Protein backbone atom coordinates (compact mmCIF):
# COMPACT_ATOMS: atom_id res chain seq x y z
CA UNK A 1 0.00 0.00 0.00
CA UNK A 2 1.39 3.41 -0.93
CA UNK A 3 1.34 6.25 1.56
CA UNK A 4 -0.73 9.27 0.72
CA UNK A 5 1.75 12.07 1.22
CA UNK A 6 2.58 14.61 -1.48
CA UNK A 7 5.25 13.16 -3.70
CA UNK A 8 7.25 16.38 -4.10
CA UNK A 9 10.71 15.76 -5.47
CA UNK A 10 13.70 16.61 -3.29
CA UNK A 11 15.39 19.29 -5.38
CA UNK A 12 18.21 21.75 -4.79
CA UNK A 13 15.75 24.24 -6.30
CA UNK A 14 13.68 23.91 -3.13
CA UNK A 15 16.54 25.09 -0.93
CA UNK A 16 16.91 28.16 -3.13
CA UNK A 17 13.18 28.95 -3.10
CA UNK A 18 12.99 28.43 0.65
CA UNK A 19 15.99 30.60 1.48
CA UNK A 20 14.88 33.30 -0.95
CA UNK A 21 11.48 33.43 0.71
CA UNK A 22 12.46 32.99 4.35
CA UNK A 23 15.92 34.52 4.64
CA UNK A 24 16.09 37.18 1.90
CA UNK A 25 18.15 39.57 4.05
CA UNK A 26 20.70 37.07 5.30
CA UNK A 27 24.16 38.06 4.17
CA UNK A 28 26.76 36.31 2.04
CA UNK A 29 30.12 37.94 2.66
CA UNK A 30 32.84 37.14 0.12
CA UNK A 31 36.50 37.97 -0.21
CA UNK A 32 37.23 38.63 -3.86
CA UNK A 33 40.45 39.34 -5.78
CA UNK A 34 42.73 41.85 -4.10
CA UNK A 35 41.26 40.81 -0.75
CA UNK A 36 38.36 43.24 -0.92
CA UNK A 37 35.15 42.27 0.83
CA UNK A 38 31.90 41.98 -1.10
CA UNK A 39 28.50 41.85 0.60
CA UNK A 40 25.18 40.68 -0.75
CA UNK A 41 22.07 38.96 0.58
CA UNK A 42 20.50 35.62 -0.30
CA UNK A 43 17.81 37.57 -2.18
CA UNK A 44 20.47 39.42 -4.23
CA UNK A 45 22.34 36.21 -4.99
CA UNK A 46 19.22 34.30 -6.05
CA UNK A 47 18.07 37.18 -8.25
CA UNK A 48 21.41 36.98 -10.04
CA UNK A 49 21.10 33.18 -10.08
CA UNK A 50 17.87 33.51 -12.10
CA UNK A 51 19.59 35.88 -14.51
CA UNK A 52 22.44 33.43 -14.85
CA UNK A 53 20.00 30.57 -15.53
CA UNK A 54 18.57 32.63 -18.42
CA UNK A 55 22.10 33.29 -19.64
CA UNK A 56 22.88 29.56 -19.58
CA UNK A 57 19.90 29.01 -21.87
CA UNK A 58 21.13 31.71 -24.27
CA UNK A 59 24.50 29.94 -24.35
CA UNK A 60 22.61 26.88 -25.55
CA UNK A 61 23.08 24.81 -22.39
CA UNK A 62 20.60 21.98 -21.99
CA UNK A 63 19.52 19.74 -19.15
CA UNK A 64 22.28 17.27 -18.32
CA UNK A 65 25.09 19.42 -19.80
CA UNK A 66 28.14 19.83 -17.62
CA UNK A 67 29.37 23.28 -16.68
CA UNK A 68 32.90 23.48 -15.31
CA UNK A 69 34.06 25.86 -12.59
CA UNK A 70 37.60 26.82 -11.59
CA UNK A 71 36.72 29.13 -8.77
CA UNK A 72 37.21 30.07 -5.13
CA UNK A 73 34.55 30.31 -2.48
CA UNK A 74 32.58 33.44 -3.26
CA UNK A 75 29.09 34.68 -4.17
CA UNK A 76 29.52 34.10 -7.90
CA UNK A 77 30.53 30.48 -7.41
CA UNK A 78 27.49 30.13 -5.13
CA UNK A 79 25.25 31.51 -7.89
CA UNK A 80 26.69 29.04 -10.43
CA UNK A 81 26.05 26.14 -8.03
CA UNK A 82 22.33 26.99 -8.03
CA UNK A 83 21.86 28.23 -11.61
CA UNK A 84 23.50 25.12 -13.05
CA UNK A 85 21.87 22.46 -10.85
CA UNK A 86 18.40 24.02 -10.66
CA UNK A 87 18.18 24.56 -14.42
CA UNK A 88 18.89 20.85 -14.89
CA UNK A 89 22.57 21.15 -15.84
CA UNK A 90 25.43 19.73 -13.79
CA UNK A 91 27.79 21.96 -11.83
CA UNK A 92 31.22 20.41 -12.24
CA UNK A 93 33.64 21.91 -9.73
CA UNK A 94 37.26 21.48 -10.80
CA UNK A 95 40.05 21.70 -8.27
CA UNK A 96 42.52 24.31 -9.60
CA UNK A 97 45.28 22.94 -7.39
CA UNK A 98 45.47 19.67 -9.32
CA UNK A 99 48.25 19.11 -11.83
CA UNK A 100 47.40 20.84 -15.17
CA UNK A 101 47.30 17.45 -16.98
CA UNK A 102 44.74 16.21 -14.44
CA UNK A 103 42.63 19.34 -14.94
CA UNK A 104 42.69 18.82 -18.72
CA UNK A 105 41.76 15.15 -18.29
CA UNK A 106 38.88 16.01 -15.94
CA UNK A 107 37.41 18.80 -18.09
CA UNK A 108 37.38 16.61 -21.20
CA UNK A 109 36.27 13.47 -19.41
CA UNK A 110 33.30 15.37 -17.97
CA UNK A 111 32.71 17.03 -21.38
CA UNK A 112 32.34 20.44 -19.81
CA UNK A 113 30.61 22.80 -22.25
CA UNK A 114 31.72 26.07 -20.72
CA UNK A 115 34.14 26.93 -17.95
CA UNK A 116 33.46 29.59 -15.37
CA UNK A 117 36.86 30.67 -14.08
CA UNK A 118 38.37 33.10 -11.64
CA UNK A 119 40.65 35.52 -13.58
CA UNK A 120 43.48 34.18 -11.44
CA UNK A 121 43.37 30.96 -13.48
CA UNK A 122 43.69 32.72 -16.86
CA UNK A 123 47.28 31.58 -17.48
CA UNK A 124 46.45 28.03 -16.54
CA UNK A 125 43.49 27.93 -18.93
CA UNK A 126 45.46 29.70 -21.64
CA UNK A 127 48.15 27.02 -21.57
CA UNK A 128 45.63 24.16 -21.46
CA UNK A 129 43.32 25.53 -24.12
CA UNK A 130 45.00 24.04 -27.23
CA UNK A 131 44.68 20.55 -25.71
CA UNK A 132 41.07 20.85 -24.47
CA UNK A 133 38.40 19.20 -26.63
CA UNK A 134 35.05 19.91 -25.00
CA UNK A 135 34.65 23.49 -23.75
CA UNK A 136 33.29 26.12 -26.10
CA UNK A 137 34.73 29.00 -24.15
CA UNK A 138 35.52 30.60 -20.80
CA UNK A 139 33.44 32.95 -18.69
CA UNK A 140 35.67 34.91 -16.35
CA UNK A 141 34.18 35.67 -12.97
CA UNK A 142 34.59 39.41 -13.16
CA UNK A 143 33.30 42.46 -15.04
CA UNK A 144 34.12 43.77 -18.52
CA UNK A 145 36.98 45.96 -17.23
CA UNK A 146 38.90 43.11 -15.63
CA UNK A 147 38.87 40.37 -18.23
CA UNK A 148 42.40 38.94 -18.45
CA UNK A 149 44.24 38.79 -21.74
CA UNK A 150 44.40 35.29 -23.17
CA UNK A 151 44.61 33.52 -26.49
CA UNK A 152 41.32 31.71 -25.81
CA UNK A 153 39.01 32.45 -28.77
CA UNK A 154 35.68 32.67 -26.92
CA UNK A 155 35.83 34.66 -23.71
CA UNK A 156 33.00 36.35 -21.84
CA UNK A 157 32.77 38.12 -18.53
CA UNK A 158 30.25 37.06 -15.91
CA UNK A 159 28.81 40.46 -15.10
CA UNK A 160 28.10 41.39 -18.74
CA UNK A 161 26.70 37.91 -19.35
CA UNK A 162 24.02 38.27 -16.70
CA UNK A 163 23.50 42.05 -16.84
CA UNK A 164 20.79 42.15 -19.51
CA UNK A 165 19.04 38.93 -18.53
CA UNK A 166 15.52 38.68 -17.16
CA UNK A 167 15.24 38.40 -13.36
CA UNK A 168 12.56 35.73 -13.67
CA UNK A 169 13.26 32.14 -14.59
CA UNK A 170 10.88 29.25 -14.79
CA UNK A 171 12.75 26.49 -12.96
CA UNK A 172 12.09 23.07 -14.48
CA UNK A 173 10.35 20.28 -12.54
CA UNK A 174 13.23 17.86 -12.34
CA UNK A 175 13.34 14.28 -11.26
CA UNK A 176 15.08 14.16 -7.87
CA UNK A 177 17.49 11.52 -9.17
CA UNK A 178 18.77 13.85 -11.90
CA UNK A 179 22.43 14.77 -11.62
CA UNK A 180 23.10 18.09 -9.90
CA UNK A 181 26.86 18.26 -9.42
CA UNK A 182 30.07 16.48 -10.32
CA UNK A 183 33.39 16.32 -8.51
CA UNK A 184 36.45 14.20 -9.30
CA UNK A 185 38.56 12.56 -6.63
CA UNK A 186 42.19 13.44 -7.07
CA UNK A 187 42.98 9.78 -7.75
CA UNK A 188 46.29 8.91 -6.12
CA UNK A 189 46.37 5.87 -8.43
CA UNK A 190 45.07 5.86 -11.99
CA UNK A 191 42.94 8.62 -13.45
CA UNK A 192 40.75 10.89 -11.32
CA UNK A 193 37.26 9.43 -10.92
CA UNK A 194 34.02 11.37 -11.22
CA UNK A 195 31.43 11.35 -8.46
CA UNK A 196 28.05 12.43 -9.79
CA UNK A 197 25.72 13.75 -7.08
CA UNK A 198 21.97 14.03 -7.60
CA UNK A 199 19.38 16.42 -6.21
CA UNK A 200 18.01 13.86 -3.77
CA UNK A 201 21.39 12.85 -2.34
CA UNK A 202 22.35 16.51 -1.98
CA UNK A 203 19.20 17.40 -0.05
CA UNK A 204 19.31 14.42 2.31
CA UNK A 205 23.00 15.04 2.94
CA UNK A 206 22.40 18.74 3.68
CA UNK A 207 19.68 17.84 6.20
CA UNK A 208 22.13 15.50 7.90
CA UNK A 209 24.86 18.16 7.93
CA UNK A 210 22.55 20.48 9.90
CA UNK A 211 21.66 17.94 12.61
CA UNK A 212 22.66 18.97 16.14
CA UNK A 213 25.17 16.15 16.58
CA UNK A 214 26.61 16.81 13.16
CA UNK A 215 27.53 20.39 12.20
CA UNK A 216 24.55 21.67 14.18
CA UNK A 217 24.02 24.57 11.78
CA UNK A 218 21.43 27.07 12.93
CA UNK A 219 19.97 30.31 11.74
CA UNK A 220 21.98 32.32 14.26
CA UNK A 221 25.27 30.95 12.93
CA UNK A 222 27.78 32.83 10.84
CA UNK A 223 29.74 30.16 9.01
CA UNK A 224 33.22 30.69 7.63
CA UNK A 225 33.66 28.05 4.92
CA UNK A 226 37.38 27.38 4.62
CA UNK A 227 36.65 24.13 2.80
CA UNK A 228 36.81 24.85 -0.90
CA UNK A 229 33.68 24.85 -3.02
CA UNK A 230 35.78 23.05 -5.64
CA UNK A 231 36.22 20.03 -3.40
CA UNK A 232 33.36 17.79 -2.27
CA UNK A 233 30.76 20.60 -2.28
CA UNK A 234 32.51 22.47 0.53
CA UNK A 235 31.17 19.77 2.86
CA UNK A 236 27.61 20.77 1.91
CA UNK A 237 27.85 24.31 3.29
CA UNK A 238 26.49 26.02 0.14
CA UNK A 239 23.33 23.90 0.60
CA UNK A 240 23.13 23.48 4.36
CA UNK A 241 23.62 27.20 5.21
CA UNK A 242 20.73 28.47 3.04
CA UNK A 243 18.62 25.56 4.27
CA UNK A 244 18.68 27.05 7.78
CA UNK A 245 19.40 30.65 6.81
CA UNK A 246 22.87 30.80 8.35
CA UNK A 247 25.06 33.74 7.36
CA UNK A 248 27.90 32.71 5.06
CA UNK A 249 31.43 34.05 4.97
CA UNK A 250 33.32 32.91 1.89
CA UNK A 251 37.07 33.58 2.02
CA UNK A 252 37.75 33.55 -1.76
CA UNK A 253 41.43 33.29 -2.61
CA UNK A 254 42.36 34.11 1.01
CA UNK A 255 41.62 30.57 2.12
CA UNK A 256 45.26 29.89 2.99
CA UNK A 257 45.92 33.30 4.56
CA UNK A 258 45.67 32.98 8.35
CA UNK A 259 45.73 36.75 8.96
CA UNK A 260 42.76 37.22 6.64
CA UNK A 261 40.91 34.32 8.28
CA UNK A 262 41.49 35.89 11.69
CA UNK A 263 40.29 39.27 10.32
CA UNK A 264 37.09 37.66 9.00
CA UNK A 265 36.47 35.82 12.27
CA UNK A 266 36.73 39.15 14.09
CA UNK A 267 34.92 41.49 11.74
CA UNK A 268 32.08 39.12 10.83
CA UNK A 269 31.61 37.52 14.28
CA UNK A 270 32.03 34.04 12.88
CA UNK A 271 30.51 31.32 15.11
CA UNK A 272 31.46 28.16 13.21
CA UNK A 273 34.15 27.24 10.72
CA UNK A 274 35.21 24.16 8.79
CA UNK A 275 38.52 23.17 7.21
CA UNK A 276 41.42 20.73 6.87
CA UNK A 277 44.13 20.45 9.56
CA UNK A 278 46.82 22.28 7.54
CA UNK A 279 44.66 25.41 7.45
CA UNK A 280 44.09 25.30 11.19
CA UNK A 281 47.75 24.58 11.94
CA UNK A 282 48.77 27.74 10.10
CA UNK A 283 45.99 29.73 11.78
CA UNK A 284 47.15 28.48 15.18
CA UNK A 285 50.76 29.45 14.45
CA UNK A 286 49.58 32.90 13.37
CA UNK A 287 47.35 33.44 16.42
CA UNK A 288 50.16 32.45 18.79
CA UNK A 289 52.66 34.66 17.03
CA UNK A 290 50.40 37.69 16.77
CA UNK A 291 48.68 37.30 20.14
CA UNK A 292 45.30 37.61 18.43
CA UNK A 293 42.22 35.49 19.17
CA UNK A 294 39.78 33.79 16.76
CA UNK A 295 37.00 36.32 17.44
CA UNK A 296 33.82 34.81 18.94
CA UNK A 297 34.39 31.46 17.29
CA UNK A 298 32.36 28.77 19.06
CA UNK A 299 33.17 25.66 17.08
CA UNK A 300 35.52 24.36 14.46
CA UNK A 301 35.14 21.26 12.30
CA UNK A 302 38.37 19.52 11.32
CA UNK A 303 38.32 16.88 8.60
CA UNK A 304 39.81 15.76 5.30
CA UNK A 305 42.87 14.44 7.14
CA UNK A 306 43.49 13.32 10.71
CA UNK A 307 43.21 16.11 13.27
CA UNK A 308 46.39 16.25 15.40
CA UNK A 309 45.57 16.01 19.09
CA UNK A 310 47.79 19.03 19.79
CA UNK A 311 45.69 21.11 17.37
CA UNK A 312 42.43 20.09 19.04
CA UNK A 313 43.81 20.80 22.52
CA UNK A 314 45.27 24.16 21.53
CA UNK A 315 42.00 25.52 20.14
CA UNK A 316 39.97 24.07 23.00
CA UNK A 317 42.27 25.02 25.88
CA UNK A 318 43.78 28.28 24.63
CA UNK A 319 40.79 29.78 22.81
CA UNK A 320 37.75 27.95 24.22
CA UNK A 321 36.68 26.71 20.78
CA UNK A 322 34.81 23.37 20.60
CA UNK A 323 36.71 21.27 18.08
CA UNK A 324 34.83 18.51 16.22
CA UNK A 325 36.66 15.89 14.26
CA UNK A 326 34.94 14.52 11.15
CA UNK A 327 35.75 12.08 8.37
CA UNK A 328 34.40 11.73 4.88
CA UNK A 329 35.31 11.53 1.26
CA UNK A 330 34.28 12.92 -2.12
CA UNK A 331 32.44 9.65 -2.76
CA UNK A 332 30.34 10.34 0.36
CA UNK A 333 29.15 13.85 -0.53
CA UNK A 334 31.42 13.98 1.72
CA UNK A 335 30.06 13.39 5.26
CA UNK A 336 30.81 10.02 6.81
CA UNK A 337 31.19 10.35 10.57
CA UNK A 338 31.16 13.28 12.98
CA UNK A 339 32.45 13.57 16.53
CA UNK A 340 30.02 15.08 19.02
CA UNK A 341 29.78 13.98 22.65
CA UNK A 342 27.19 11.30 23.32
CA UNK A 343 25.62 10.28 26.64
CA UNK A 344 27.76 7.13 26.60
CA UNK A 345 30.98 9.05 26.00
CA UNK A 346 30.19 11.71 28.60
CA UNK A 347 29.54 9.07 31.25
CA UNK A 348 33.11 7.79 30.93
CA UNK A 349 35.76 9.11 33.37
CA UNK A 350 36.89 12.60 32.25
CA UNK A 351 40.46 11.45 31.65
CA UNK A 352 39.15 9.25 28.82
CA UNK A 353 37.30 12.09 27.05
CA UNK A 354 40.26 13.36 25.00
CA UNK A 355 40.83 9.85 23.59
CA UNK A 356 37.24 9.72 22.40
CA UNK A 357 37.13 13.27 21.04
CA UNK A 358 40.16 12.73 18.85
CA UNK A 359 38.48 9.81 17.09
CA UNK A 360 36.94 10.68 13.72
CA UNK A 361 33.42 10.23 15.06
CA UNK A 362 30.17 8.31 14.99
CA UNK A 363 28.10 7.29 12.00
CA UNK A 364 25.60 9.90 10.90
CA UNK A 365 22.09 8.55 10.18
CA UNK A 366 22.21 7.93 6.45
CA UNK A 367 25.59 6.23 6.46
CA UNK A 368 25.93 2.56 7.37
CA UNK A 369 29.42 1.46 8.27
CA UNK A 370 31.29 -1.79 8.85
CA UNK A 371 34.86 -2.99 9.24
CA UNK A 372 35.89 -6.28 7.67
CA UNK A 373 38.93 -8.58 7.51
CA UNK A 374 40.62 -9.82 4.33
CA UNK A 375 37.90 -12.49 3.89
CA UNK A 376 35.21 -9.78 4.08
CA UNK A 377 34.07 -11.12 7.46
CA UNK A 378 32.72 -8.39 9.69
CA UNK A 379 34.95 -7.43 12.63
CA UNK A 380 33.80 -6.54 16.15
CA UNK A 381 33.18 -2.97 17.35
CA UNK A 382 35.65 -3.26 20.23
CA UNK A 383 37.82 -0.21 19.59
CA UNK A 384 40.90 -2.39 19.09
CA UNK A 385 40.35 -4.64 16.07
CA UNK A 386 41.06 -2.77 12.85
CA UNK A 387 39.89 -3.63 9.36
CA UNK A 388 38.86 -2.29 5.98
CA UNK A 389 36.20 0.38 6.39
CA UNK A 390 33.15 0.00 4.14
CA UNK A 391 30.07 2.20 3.84
CA UNK A 392 26.71 2.44 2.12
CA UNK A 393 23.85 4.90 2.07
CA UNK A 394 21.77 7.29 -0.02
CA UNK A 395 24.55 9.89 -0.36
CA UNK A 396 27.36 7.40 -1.06
CA UNK A 397 28.52 7.14 -4.69
CA UNK A 398 26.94 4.05 -6.31
CA UNK A 399 29.29 3.98 -9.29
CA UNK A 400 31.79 6.36 -10.84
CA UNK A 401 30.93 8.56 -13.81
CA UNK A 402 31.90 6.79 -17.03
CA UNK A 403 34.92 5.02 -15.50
CA UNK A 404 37.93 4.25 -17.72
CA UNK A 405 39.07 1.34 -15.65
CA UNK A 406 37.53 -1.44 -13.53
CA UNK A 407 36.37 -0.22 -10.14
CA UNK A 408 37.23 -2.54 -7.28
CA UNK A 409 35.86 -0.17 -4.60
CA UNK A 410 32.21 -0.84 -5.37
CA UNK A 411 31.54 -4.31 -4.02
CA UNK A 412 29.02 -6.77 -5.34
CA UNK A 413 27.02 -6.81 -2.12
CA UNK A 414 26.32 -3.08 -2.37
CA UNK A 415 29.02 -1.77 -0.03
CA UNK A 416 31.70 0.76 -0.96
CA UNK A 417 35.26 0.09 0.15
CA UNK A 418 36.66 3.42 1.36
CA UNK A 419 40.33 2.35 1.18
CA UNK A 420 40.67 3.39 4.83
CA UNK A 421 41.55 1.15 7.75
CA UNK A 422 39.71 1.79 10.99
CA UNK A 423 38.58 0.61 14.40
CA UNK A 424 35.06 1.17 15.75
CA UNK A 425 34.51 1.14 19.53
CA UNK A 426 31.49 -0.15 21.39
CA UNK A 427 30.03 3.37 21.55
CA UNK A 428 30.18 3.54 17.76
CA UNK A 429 33.12 5.97 17.49
CA UNK A 430 35.18 5.18 14.44
CA UNK A 431 38.90 5.90 14.32
CA UNK A 432 40.92 5.85 11.12
CA UNK A 433 44.23 4.12 11.72
CA UNK A 434 45.42 4.51 8.15
CA UNK A 435 44.74 4.53 4.48
CA UNK A 436 45.11 0.93 3.36
CA UNK A 437 48.10 1.83 1.22
CA UNK A 438 49.85 3.88 3.94
CA UNK A 439 49.72 1.35 6.76
CA UNK A 440 53.13 -0.04 7.82
CA UNK A 441 53.20 -3.82 7.89
CA UNK A 442 55.89 -4.72 10.39
CA UNK A 443 56.43 -8.38 11.31
CA UNK A 444 52.85 -9.27 10.40
CA UNK A 445 51.39 -6.49 12.59
CA UNK A 446 50.15 -3.10 11.45
CA UNK A 447 51.63 0.18 12.60
CA UNK A 448 49.39 3.19 12.14
CA UNK A 449 51.24 5.97 10.33
CA UNK A 450 48.55 8.41 11.52
CA UNK A 451 49.05 7.29 15.13
CA UNK A 452 52.78 7.95 14.95
CA UNK A 453 52.32 11.26 13.15
CA UNK A 454 49.86 12.49 15.74
CA UNK A 455 52.08 11.55 18.66
CA UNK A 456 55.03 13.33 16.99
CA UNK A 457 52.98 16.44 16.19
CA UNK A 458 52.28 16.82 19.89
CA UNK A 459 55.89 17.88 20.46
CA UNK A 460 56.05 21.67 20.70
CA UNK A 461 59.10 21.89 18.42
CA UNK A 462 57.51 19.91 15.58
CA UNK A 463 55.85 21.96 12.83
CA UNK A 464 54.72 18.94 10.83
CA UNK A 465 55.42 15.21 10.72
CA UNK A 466 54.84 12.34 8.32
CA UNK A 467 55.52 8.63 8.53
CA UNK A 468 56.07 6.27 5.60
CA UNK A 469 56.97 2.60 5.35
CA UNK A 470 60.43 1.60 4.14
CA UNK A 471 61.35 -1.98 3.27
CA UNK A 472 63.14 -4.01 5.93
CA UNK A 473 64.72 -7.45 5.43
CA UNK A 474 63.49 -8.88 8.71
CA UNK A 475 60.26 -7.05 9.49
CA UNK A 476 59.19 -6.53 5.87
CA UNK A 477 58.48 -2.84 6.57
CA UNK A 478 59.48 -0.35 9.24
CA UNK A 479 58.32 3.25 9.80
CA UNK A 480 60.50 6.18 8.73
CA UNK A 481 59.67 9.39 10.59
CA UNK A 482 60.02 12.66 8.66
CA UNK A 483 59.90 15.90 10.64
CA UNK A 484 59.78 19.58 9.78
CA UNK A 485 61.13 21.38 12.84
CA UNK A 486 59.71 24.71 14.00
CA UNK A 487 61.84 27.68 13.10
CA UNK A 488 64.90 27.93 15.31
CA UNK A 489 64.42 24.45 16.79
CA UNK A 490 67.38 22.07 17.21
CA UNK A 491 65.18 19.08 18.00
CA UNK A 492 67.20 15.86 17.84
CA UNK A 493 66.40 12.26 16.94
CA UNK A 494 67.01 11.14 20.55
CA UNK A 495 64.70 13.78 22.02
CA UNK A 496 61.80 12.93 19.73
CA UNK A 497 62.22 9.19 20.29
CA UNK A 498 62.17 9.77 24.05
CA UNK A 499 59.02 11.84 23.59
CA UNK A 500 57.34 9.06 21.63
CA UNK A 501 58.34 6.22 23.95
CA UNK A 502 55.55 6.53 26.52
CA UNK A 503 52.93 7.22 23.84
CA UNK A 504 53.23 4.35 21.39
CA UNK A 505 53.97 0.61 21.52
CA UNK A 506 57.70 -0.07 21.73
CA UNK A 507 57.84 -1.87 18.39
CA UNK A 508 56.24 1.15 16.70
CA UNK A 509 59.26 3.34 17.55
CA UNK A 510 61.01 4.29 14.29
CA UNK A 511 64.68 3.39 13.90
CA UNK A 512 65.27 6.45 11.78
CA UNK A 513 64.18 10.07 11.95
CA UNK A 514 64.88 12.49 9.10
CA UNK A 515 64.60 16.24 9.54
CA UNK A 516 63.45 17.83 6.29
CA UNK A 517 62.59 21.37 5.16
CA UNK A 518 59.10 20.77 3.90
CA UNK A 519 56.40 18.11 3.70
CA UNK A 520 54.59 18.13 0.34
CA UNK A 521 50.79 18.28 0.28
CA UNK A 522 48.22 17.09 -2.23
CA UNK A 523 45.76 19.37 -3.99
CA UNK A 524 43.30 18.71 -1.18
CA UNK A 525 45.69 19.54 1.65
CA UNK A 526 46.66 16.01 2.67
CA UNK A 527 50.24 14.86 3.20
CA UNK A 528 51.46 13.67 -0.21
CA UNK A 529 52.63 10.22 0.86
CA UNK A 530 53.20 9.02 -2.71
CA UNK A 531 55.70 11.81 -3.24
CA UNK A 532 57.36 11.14 0.12
CA UNK A 533 57.62 7.44 -0.73
CA UNK A 534 59.27 8.33 -4.05
CA UNK A 535 61.76 10.57 -2.29
CA UNK A 536 62.49 8.65 0.89
CA UNK A 537 60.98 5.17 0.40
CA UNK A 538 64.40 3.56 -0.12
CA UNK A 539 66.11 5.38 2.74
CA UNK A 540 68.50 2.92 4.46
CA UNK A 541 67.57 2.09 8.04
CA UNK A 542 70.27 1.67 10.68
CA UNK A 543 70.98 -2.03 11.21
CA UNK A 544 68.66 -3.15 8.41
CA UNK A 545 71.42 -4.56 6.19
CA UNK A 546 72.90 -6.75 8.93
CA UNK A 547 69.68 -8.43 10.04
P1 LIG B 1 41.01 13.19 -2.40
O1 LIG B 1 41.58 11.80 -2.46
O2 LIG B 1 40.51 13.73 -3.68
O3 LIG B 1 41.77 14.12 -1.53
P2 LIG B 1 38.88 12.98 -0.48
O4 LIG B 1 38.83 14.29 0.12
O5 LIG B 1 37.65 12.35 -0.91
O6 LIG B 1 39.71 13.00 -1.70
O7 LIG B 1 39.70 12.06 0.49
C1 LIG B 1 39.07 11.21 1.37
C2 LIG B 1 40.09 10.54 2.25
O8 LIG B 1 40.68 11.49 3.13
C3 LIG B 1 39.49 9.51 3.17
O9 LIG B 1 39.31 8.27 2.51
C4 LIG B 1 40.54 9.44 4.26
O10 LIG B 1 41.63 8.62 3.91
C5 LIG B 1 41.03 10.86 4.35
N1 LIG B 1 40.35 11.54 5.46
C6 LIG B 1 39.29 12.36 5.41
N2 LIG B 1 38.98 12.82 6.64
C7 LIG B 1 39.86 12.26 7.50
C8 LIG B 1 40.06 12.32 8.92
N3 LIG B 1 39.31 13.08 9.70
N4 LIG B 1 41.07 11.58 9.44
C9 LIG B 1 41.86 10.81 8.66
N5 LIG B 1 41.72 10.72 7.32
C10 LIG B 1 40.74 11.43 6.75
Coordinates of N, CA and C and ligand atoms in Angstrom, one line a residue, residues 184-188 231-232 302-307 325-331 334 360 418-420 432 434-435 450 522 524 526, ligand 1:
X184 N 35.5 15.3 -9.1 CA 36.5 14.2 -9.3 C 37.3 14.0 -8.1
X185 N 37.6 12.8 -7.7 CA 38.6 12.6 -6.6 C 39.9 12.7 -7.3
X186 N 40.9 13.1 -6.4 CA 42.2 13.4 -7.1 C 42.9 12.2 -7.6
X187 N 42.5 11.0 -7.2 CA 43.0 9.8 -7.7 C 44.5 9.6 -7.6
X188 N 44.9 9.1 -6.4 CA 46.3 8.9 -6.1 C 46.8 7.8 -7.0
X231 N 35.9 21.4 -3.9 CA 36.2 20.0 -3.4 C 35.1 19.5 -2.5
X232 N 34.4 18.5 -3.0 CA 33.4 17.8 -2.3 C 32.3 18.8 -1.7
X302 N 37.1 19.9 11.9 CA 38.4 19.5 11.3 C 38.2 18.2 10.6
X303 N 38.5 18.1 9.3 CA 38.3 16.9 8.6 C 39.2 16.9 7.3
X304 N 39.0 15.9 6.5 CA 39.8 15.8 5.3 C 41.1 15.1 5.5
X305 N 41.7 15.2 6.7 CA 42.9 14.4 7.1 C 42.8 14.4 8.7
X306 N 43.6 13.5 9.3 CA 43.5 13.3 10.7 C 43.8 14.6 11.5
X307 N 43.0 14.9 12.5 CA 43.2 16.1 13.3 C 44.3 15.8 14.3
X325 N 36.0 16.6 15.3 CA 36.7 15.9 14.3 C 35.6 15.2 13.3
X326 N 35.9 15.1 12.1 CA 34.9 14.5 11.1 C 35.7 13.8 10.0
X327 N 35.1 12.8 9.5 CA 35.8 12.1 8.4 C 34.7 11.9 7.2
X328 N 35.3 12.0 6.0 CA 34.4 11.7 4.9 C 35.2 11.6 3.6
X329 N 34.6 11.6 2.5 CA 35.3 11.5 1.3 C 34.4 12.0 0.1
X330 N 35.0 12.4 -1.0 CA 34.3 12.9 -2.1 C 33.1 12.0 -2.5
X331 N 33.4 10.7 -2.4 CA 32.4 9.6 -2.8 C 31.3 9.6 -1.8
X334 N 30.5 15.0 1.3 CA 31.4 14.0 1.7 C 31.2 13.4 3.1
X360 N 37.6 10.0 14.8 CA 36.9 10.7 13.7 C 35.5 10.9 14.0
X418 N 36.1 2.0 1.3 CA 36.7 3.4 1.4 C 38.2 3.5 1.1
X419 N 38.9 2.3 1.3 CA 40.3 2.4 1.2 C 41.0 2.8 2.5
X420 N 40.1 3.0 3.5 CA 40.7 3.4 4.8 C 40.6 2.2 5.7
X432 N 40.1 6.3 12.3 CA 40.9 5.9 11.1 C 42.3 5.6 11.6
X434 N 44.6 4.2 9.3 CA 45.4 4.5 8.2 C 44.6 4.5 6.9
X435 N 45.2 4.9 5.8 CA 44.7 4.5 4.5 C 45.4 3.2 4.2
X450 N 49.3 7.2 10.9 CA 48.5 8.4 11.5 C 48.8 8.5 13.0
X522 N 49.0 17.3 -1.0 CA 48.2 17.1 -2.2 C 47.3 18.3 -2.5
X524 N 44.4 18.6 -2.2 CA 43.3 18.7 -1.2 C 43.8 18.8 0.2
X526 N 46.2 17.2 1.9 CA 46.7 16.0 2.7 C 48.2 15.8 2.4
Ligands
LIG1 P1 41.0 13.2 -2.4 O1 41.6 11.8 -2.5 O2 40.5 13.7 -3.7 O3 41.8 14.1 -1.5 P2 38.9 13.0 -0.5 O4 38.8 14.3 0.1 O5 37.7 12.3 -0.9 O6 39.7 13.0 -1.7 O7 39.7 12.1 0.5 C1 39.1 11.2 1.4 C2 40.1 10.5 2.2 O8 40.7 11.5 3.1 C3 39.5 9.5 3.2 O9 39.3 8.3 2.5 C4 40.5 9.4 4.3 O10 41.6 8.6 3.9 C5 41.0 10.9 4.4 N1 40.3 11.5 5.5 C6 39.3 12.4 5.4 N2 39.0 12.8 6.6 C7 39.9 12.3 7.5 C8 40.1 12.3 8.9 N3 39.3 13.1 9.7 N4 41.1 11.6 9.4 C9 41.9 10.8 8.7 N5 41.7 10.7 7.3 C10 40.7 11.4 6.7

